[in-house]
Short mmCIF file of C-alpha atoms and ligand atoms in Angstrom, two decimals:
data_model
loop_
_atom_site.label_atom_id
_atom_site.label_comp_id
_atom_site.label_asym_id
_atom_site.label_seq_id
_atom_site.Cartn_x
_atom_site.Cartn_y
_atom_site.Cartn_z
CA MET J 1 -4.99 -24.96 -7.90
CA SER J 2 -5.11 -21.68 -9.68
CA THR J 3 -2.27 -19.16 -8.92
CA VAL J 4 -3.48 -15.36 -9.08
CA ALA J 5 -1.19 -12.28 -8.73
CA ILE J 6 -3.25 -9.20 -7.68
CA VAL J 7 -2.36 -6.00 -8.62
CA GLY J 8 -4.58 -3.31 -6.58
CA SER J 9 -5.59 -0.86 -3.90
CA LEU J 10 -5.74 -1.28 0.13
CA ASN J 11 -8.20 0.25 2.13
CA ILE J 12 -9.44 0.47 5.55
CA ASP J 13 -13.27 0.85 5.41
CA LEU J 14 -14.61 3.52 7.52
CA VAL J 15 -18.35 2.56 7.46
CA ILE J 16 -21.88 4.01 8.26
CA ARG J 17 -25.33 2.53 7.85
CA ALA J 18 -28.05 5.88 7.02
CA PRO J 19 -31.03 5.89 5.75
CA HIS J 20 -30.10 8.17 2.77
CA CYS J 21 -26.80 9.25 1.26
CA PRO J 22 -26.27 12.86 2.03
CA LYS J 23 -27.01 15.48 -0.74
CA LYS J 24 -24.93 18.33 -0.98
CA SER J 25 -23.93 20.43 2.28
CA GLU J 26 -26.82 18.07 3.70
CA THR J 27 -25.99 15.88 7.40
CA VAL J 28 -27.58 12.75 8.29
CA ILE J 29 -27.78 10.84 11.19
CA GLY J 30 -26.99 7.50 10.35
CA GLY J 31 -26.81 4.04 11.86
CA ALA J 32 -23.74 2.05 13.33
CA PHE J 33 -20.59 2.84 12.29
CA GLY J 34 -18.08 -0.15 11.87
CA MET J 35 -14.08 -0.57 10.54
CA ALA J 36 -12.92 -3.39 8.25
CA GLY J 37 -10.13 -4.15 5.55
CA GLY J 38 -11.09 -3.29 2.25
CA GLY J 39 -9.60 -2.07 -1.03
CA LYS J 40 -10.53 -3.36 -4.85
CA GLY J 41 -7.14 -5.24 -4.23
CA SER J 42 -7.13 -6.57 -1.33
CA ASN J 43 -10.78 -8.11 -1.43
CA GLN J 44 -9.92 -9.62 -4.51
CA ALA J 45 -6.72 -10.79 -3.09
CA LEU J 46 -8.66 -12.49 0.04
CA ALA J 47 -11.15 -13.97 -1.90
CA VAL J 48 -8.91 -15.75 -3.93
CA ALA J 49 -7.17 -17.17 -1.13
CA ARG J 50 -10.66 -18.07 0.61
CA LEU J 51 -11.84 -19.85 -2.80
CA ASN J 52 -8.51 -21.94 -2.43
CA ALA J 53 -5.84 -20.92 -4.86
CA LYS J 54 -2.41 -19.51 -4.30
CA SER J 55 -2.83 -15.70 -4.12
CA TYR J 56 -0.05 -12.86 -4.47
CA MET J 57 -0.67 -9.39 -3.36
CA ILE J 58 0.86 -6.69 -5.36
CA GLY J 59 0.07 -3.10 -3.78
CA CYS J 60 1.07 -0.25 -1.25
CA VAL J 61 0.37 0.39 2.35
CA GLY J 62 1.72 3.42 4.95
CA ALA J 63 3.34 2.19 7.21
CA ASP J 64 0.80 2.77 9.77
CA ASP J 65 -1.81 0.73 12.03
CA PHE J 66 -4.06 0.34 9.12
CA GLY J 67 -1.56 -0.85 6.78
CA ARG J 68 0.04 -3.49 9.67
CA HIS J 69 -4.07 -4.91 10.51
CA LEU J 70 -4.40 -5.29 6.54
CA GLN J 71 -0.84 -7.01 5.94
CA SER J 72 -1.86 -8.83 9.11
CA VAL J 73 -5.17 -10.33 7.96
CA LEU J 74 -4.22 -10.89 4.38
CA ILE J 75 -1.05 -12.82 5.74
CA GLU J 76 -3.37 -15.02 8.38
CA ASN J 77 -5.83 -15.84 5.27
CA GLY J 78 -2.92 -17.14 3.50
CA VAL J 79 -2.23 -14.52 1.23
CA ASP J 80 1.14 -14.28 -0.27
CA CYS J 81 3.01 -10.09 0.76
CA SER J 82 5.97 -11.11 -0.14
CA HIS J 83 5.55 -7.48 -2.67
CA LEU J 84 3.35 -5.42 -1.00
CA GLN J 85 5.44 -1.98 0.25
CA VAL J 86 5.21 -0.25 3.11
CA ARG J 87 5.98 2.94 2.07
CA LYS J 88 6.38 6.05 4.40
CA GLU J 89 5.15 8.58 2.22
CA ALA J 90 1.93 8.30 2.68
CA ALA J 91 -0.56 6.87 4.68
CA THR J 92 -2.51 3.70 4.11
CA GLY J 93 -5.28 4.16 1.81
CA VAL J 94 -9.28 4.96 3.17
CA ALA J 95 -12.62 4.03 1.78
CA ILE J 96 -15.85 6.25 3.78
CA ILE J 97 -18.77 4.43 2.81
CA THR J 98 -22.54 4.86 3.74
CA VAL J 99 -24.64 1.54 2.82
CA THR J 100 -28.34 2.81 2.87
CA ASP J 101 -31.08 0.81 4.60
CA ASP J 102 -30.67 -1.71 1.19
CA GLY J 103 -27.48 -2.77 1.39
CA GLU J 104 -25.98 0.10 -1.44
CA ALA J 105 -23.15 0.82 -0.71
CA SER J 106 -21.59 4.94 -1.78
CA THR J 107 -18.09 5.26 -1.41
CA VAL J 108 -15.12 8.10 -1.38
CA VAL J 109 -11.69 7.00 -1.00
CA SER J 110 -8.36 8.89 -0.81
CA GLN J 111 -5.91 6.43 -2.17
CA GLY J 112 -2.89 7.29 -0.07
CA ALA J 113 -0.46 5.00 -0.52
CA ASN J 114 -2.36 3.37 -3.35
CA SER J 115 -0.91 5.91 -5.27
CA LEU J 116 2.37 4.83 -5.07
CA LEU J 117 2.65 1.49 -6.91
CA ASP J 118 4.45 2.30 -9.56
CA GLU J 119 5.99 0.47 -12.72
CA GLU J 120 8.73 -0.47 -10.71
CA ALA J 121 6.85 -2.77 -8.87
CA ILE J 122 5.33 -3.92 -11.72
CA ARG J 123 8.77 -4.58 -13.05
CA ASP J 124 10.08 -6.17 -9.59
CA SER J 125 6.88 -8.48 -9.53
CA LYS J 126 7.85 -10.70 -12.74
CA ALA J 127 8.63 -14.08 -11.12
CA ILE J 128 5.17 -13.37 -9.54
CA PHE J 129 3.61 -13.18 -12.66
CA GLU J 130 5.44 -15.99 -14.49
CA ARG J 131 4.76 -18.27 -11.72
CA SER J 132 0.68 -17.50 -11.86
CA ASP J 133 -1.62 -18.69 -14.10
CA SER J 134 -3.79 -15.14 -13.73
CA ALA J 135 -3.82 -11.70 -13.29
CA LEU J 136 -6.08 -9.69 -11.34
CA PHE J 137 -6.57 -5.77 -11.66
CA GLN J 138 -8.89 -3.07 -10.87
CA LEU J 139 -8.09 0.97 -11.58
CA GLU J 140 -8.13 2.47 -7.87
CA SER J 141 -3.94 2.25 -8.91
CA PRO J 142 -2.27 5.02 -11.09
CA PRO J 143 -3.57 4.06 -15.35
CA LYS J 144 0.11 3.53 -16.01
CA THR J 145 0.58 1.14 -13.37
CA VAL J 146 -2.16 -0.91 -14.70
CA THR J 147 -1.33 -0.73 -18.29
CA ALA J 148 2.33 -2.23 -17.32
CA GLY J 149 1.07 -4.95 -15.33
CA LEU J 150 -1.29 -6.05 -17.81
CA LYS J 151 1.36 -6.16 -20.85
CA LEU J 152 3.64 -7.85 -18.66
CA ALA J 153 1.52 -10.20 -16.95
CA ARG J 154 -0.04 -11.21 -20.61
CA GLN J 155 3.78 -11.39 -22.30
CA THR J 156 4.38 -13.96 -18.86
CA GLY J 157 1.61 -16.22 -20.00
CA CYS J 158 -0.83 -15.32 -17.04
CA LYS J 159 -4.95 -15.04 -18.18
CA THR J 160 -5.35 -11.13 -17.62
CA PHE J 161 -8.20 -9.41 -15.87
CA LEU J 162 -9.39 -6.41 -15.04
CA SER J 163 -12.75 -5.21 -12.87
CA ALA J 164 -12.79 -1.51 -14.40
CA GLU J 165 -13.83 0.10 -10.86
CA PRO J 166 -13.91 3.10 -10.58
CA PRO J 167 -13.65 3.75 -14.53
CA PHE J 168 -11.46 6.28 -15.87
CA LEU J 169 -9.60 6.43 -19.22
CA LEU J 170 -7.11 4.10 -20.56
CA PRO J 171 -4.44 4.23 -22.80
CA GLU J 172 -5.56 2.48 -26.34
CA ASP J 173 -3.03 0.36 -26.02
CA ALA J 174 -3.87 -1.07 -22.61
CA TRP J 175 -7.38 -2.98 -24.49
CA LYS J 176 -5.30 -5.28 -26.05
CA SER J 177 -3.87 -7.11 -23.04
CA ILE J 178 -7.15 -7.52 -21.35
CA ASP J 179 -8.67 -11.15 -21.74
CA TYR J 180 -11.67 -10.07 -18.95
CA LEU J 181 -13.09 -7.14 -18.42
CA ILE J 182 -15.67 -7.13 -15.74
CA LEU J 183 -17.27 -4.08 -15.87
CA ASN J 184 -20.83 -2.39 -14.69
CA GLU J 185 -23.62 -0.52 -16.89
CA ARG J 186 -22.27 2.67 -16.19
CA ALA J 187 -18.93 2.08 -16.25
CA LEU J 188 -19.92 0.42 -19.87
CA SER J 189 -21.46 3.68 -21.05
CA PHE J 190 -18.39 5.37 -19.77
CA TYR J 191 -16.38 3.56 -21.94
CA ALA J 192 -18.65 3.34 -25.08
CA GLY J 193 -21.64 5.42 -24.70
CA HIS J 194 -20.60 8.34 -26.77
CA LYS J 195 -23.21 8.13 -29.45
CA SER J 196 -25.46 10.53 -31.24
CA HIS J 197 -28.10 7.78 -30.67
CA LYS J 198 -28.74 6.35 -27.58
CA PRO J 199 -26.77 2.69 -27.91
CA THR J 200 -28.08 -0.33 -26.74
CA LEU J 201 -26.01 -2.59 -24.19
CA GLU J 202 -24.87 -5.01 -27.05
CA GLU J 203 -23.72 -2.01 -29.27
CA MET J 204 -21.65 -0.61 -26.86
CA SER J 205 -20.10 -4.07 -25.61
CA TYR J 206 -19.19 -5.08 -29.08
CA GLU J 207 -17.79 -1.82 -29.37
CA ILE J 208 -15.80 -2.84 -26.54
CA LEU J 209 -14.24 -6.25 -28.05
CA GLU J 210 -13.67 -4.20 -31.12
CA LYS J 211 -10.93 -2.56 -28.64
CA GLY J 212 -9.07 -5.67 -28.37
CA VAL J 213 -10.74 -7.40 -25.42
CA LYS J 214 -11.76 -10.98 -25.58
CA CYS J 215 -14.30 -11.66 -22.87
CA LEU J 216 -16.59 -8.93 -21.49
CA VAL J 217 -19.07 -9.24 -18.57
CA VAL J 218 -21.29 -6.68 -17.65
CA THR J 219 -22.57 -6.81 -13.64
CA GLN J 220 -26.17 -6.31 -13.60
CA SER J 221 -26.68 -6.85 -9.75
CA ALA J 222 -29.91 -8.62 -8.91
CA LYS J 223 -30.24 -9.25 -12.13
CA GLY J 224 -27.65 -11.06 -13.14
CA GLY J 225 -24.89 -9.91 -15.85
CA MET J 226 -24.22 -10.63 -19.56
CA ILE J 227 -21.14 -12.03 -21.09
CA PHE J 228 -20.18 -11.37 -24.35
CA ILE J 229 -17.17 -13.19 -26.08
CA LYS J 230 -15.11 -12.14 -29.24
CA SER J 231 -14.82 -16.11 -30.38
CA ASP J 232 -17.10 -18.07 -33.32
CA ASP J 233 -16.64 -21.51 -30.79
CA GLU J 234 -18.70 -19.86 -27.98
CA GLU J 235 -22.14 -17.32 -28.06
CA ASP J 236 -22.70 -14.49 -25.54
CA PHE J 237 -25.08 -15.31 -22.82
CA HIS J 238 -27.05 -14.18 -19.58
CA TYR J 239 -26.26 -15.50 -16.01
CA ASP J 240 -28.36 -15.36 -13.62
CA ALA J 241 -28.12 -14.00 -9.91
CA PHE J 242 -28.45 -15.88 -6.66
CA ASN J 243 -31.83 -14.92 -5.30
CA ILE J 244 -30.41 -13.35 -1.39
CA ARG J 245 -31.25 -10.81 1.16
CA ALA J 246 -28.38 -8.19 0.50
CA VAL J 247 -27.63 -6.34 3.58
CA ASP J 248 -24.16 -4.83 2.59
CA ASN J 249 -23.00 -4.95 -1.36
CA THR J 250 -19.48 -3.82 -0.60
CA GLY J 251 -16.73 -5.62 -2.50
CA ALA J 252 -19.67 -8.04 -4.12
CA ARG J 253 -17.72 -7.01 -7.55
CA ASP J 254 -14.65 -8.15 -6.07
CA ALA J 255 -15.87 -11.59 -5.07
CA PHE J 256 -17.80 -11.70 -8.14
CA CYS J 257 -14.03 -11.36 -10.04
CA ALA J 258 -12.38 -13.72 -7.47
CA GLY J 259 -14.28 -16.12 -8.27
CA PHE J 260 -14.79 -15.83 -11.92
CA CYS J 261 -10.58 -15.65 -12.17
CA VAL J 262 -10.53 -18.88 -9.67
CA ALA J 263 -13.09 -20.76 -11.43
CA LEU J 264 -11.01 -20.41 -15.00
CA GLY J 265 -7.88 -20.86 -13.68
CA GLU J 266 -9.24 -24.04 -12.68
CA GLY J 267 -10.45 -25.13 -15.90
CA MET J 268 -14.15 -24.53 -15.24
CA PRO J 269 -16.07 -23.90 -18.60
CA ILE J 270 -17.02 -20.36 -18.93
CA ARG J 271 -20.90 -21.08 -18.24
CA ARG J 272 -20.52 -22.30 -15.34
CA ALA J 273 -17.48 -20.15 -13.90
CA ALA J 274 -20.14 -17.14 -14.41
CA GLU J 275 -22.09 -19.26 -11.82
CA PHE J 276 -19.54 -19.68 -9.61
CA ALA J 277 -18.36 -16.09 -9.40
CA SER J 278 -22.47 -15.10 -8.70
CA ALA J 279 -22.70 -17.34 -6.09
CA CYS J 280 -19.08 -15.09 -4.42
CA GLY J 281 -20.94 -11.97 -5.21
CA ALA J 282 -24.16 -12.58 -3.91
CA LEU J 283 -22.33 -14.31 -0.28
CA SER J 284 -20.73 -11.00 -0.28
CA CYS J 285 -23.90 -9.06 -0.07
CA THR J 286 -25.23 -11.20 2.87
CA LYS J 287 -22.82 -9.76 5.54
CA ILE J 288 -21.61 -6.32 6.31
CA GLY J 289 -18.11 -5.03 5.78
CA ALA J 290 -15.50 -6.23 2.50
CA HIS J 291 -12.62 -7.90 3.77
CA PRO J 292 -15.60 -9.95 6.71
CA SER J 293 -17.77 -10.77 3.65
CA MET J 294 -15.02 -12.29 1.38
CA PRO J 295 -16.71 -15.73 0.81
CA TRP J 296 -14.96 -19.32 1.49
CA ARG J 297 -15.12 -22.17 -0.81
CA HIS J 298 -16.90 -23.95 1.24
CA GLU J 299 -20.08 -21.73 1.13
CA VAL J 300 -20.28 -21.06 -2.35
CA GLY J 301 -19.90 -24.77 -2.67
CA ALA J 302 -23.03 -25.22 -0.32
CA LEU J 303 -24.97 -22.62 -2.44
CA LEU J 304 -23.36 -23.93 -5.38
CA GLY J 305 -25.27 -27.53 -3.56
CA GLU J 306 -22.07 -28.83 -4.36
CA ALA J 307 -21.00 -31.73 -1.81
CA SER J 308 -18.26 -31.11 -0.17
CA GLU J 309 -15.25 -33.19 -0.15
CA ASP J 310 -15.82 -34.55 3.39
CA ASP J 311 -18.76 -36.27 2.12
CA TYR J 312 -16.53 -38.43 -0.14
CA GLU J 313 -14.41 -40.83 1.59
CA LEU J 314 -10.86 -39.98 0.00
O1 LIG A 401 -14.68 -2.66 -3.83
C1 LIG A 401 -15.29 -1.99 -2.82
C2 LIG A 401 -13.92 -1.31 -2.30
O2 LIG A 401 -14.21 -0.40 -2.90
C3 LIG A 401 -14.28 -1.13 -0.59
O3 LIG A 401 -13.37 -2.01 0.01
C4 LIG A 401 -13.23 0.29 -0.61
O4 LIG A 401 -12.03 0.26 -0.13
C5 LIG A 401 -12.92 0.64 -2.29
O5 LIG A 401 -11.67 0.52 -2.61
#
């Protein structure tokens, strides 16, 4: 069984379906409204647990109903929340999400208690990193905290994964502590696109690998994605997306990251891990809301055409 420490954000998502996203000063009459657990960190922690791995959540919520709800959902799903801080100084993070009819989500986040996750919380979690094989980060937490977490996780022997969303500048020394960096083309251009000519996706990706990252995953939604590896033994490759009808892509990259991390932690070869992760991302687009759409292991197995354990005589 893979063991994963997830450092990051927890939000309550307030979701409205709409024909299009409002432009500046525009009011749009939308459709159904819903509330669900979210936040990139808590989505990943939940997905890791549903994929049958041991999941530790390191993050902050406020001392309010939203925080209590998030904590209870994670615990019910088997996530260890012993290092989840309940802070009186701030409210639980909230995300306002508009989902258009093509299933695309646009989001504004109020970070609230997520901004209180500090380097001390990382130091206090050393024992969690020591007993984990992988550590998973995103960028809805303060950059200093993420950098300290990446470094400590690497020192304690974890494979480190960073989902660079939303993209913002990282200190130069953070890059060398990242084993697997997962981002989309927009974030790739943010980190590597500052050239006199328009660089290709490959040029930008190699620039990122030069910074010290060992493996770069560029997700391309319905086109699948590309994986670039800093190794003479492995070749860069494309992975396919699954053909599904997307109703809401909120949390799709979180499901992908969780799947990729769990699969590699179980020792799957990287091409197989990418296929497993792609299935996780696809499944999460078929349901509305972030937490409700994080896939279960048996759903991933079914999409991949695997026999379930129940089919075998044990
Ligand atoms: O990645 C999806 C998540 O981003 C949502 O659940 C929302 O909370 C924002 O953090």
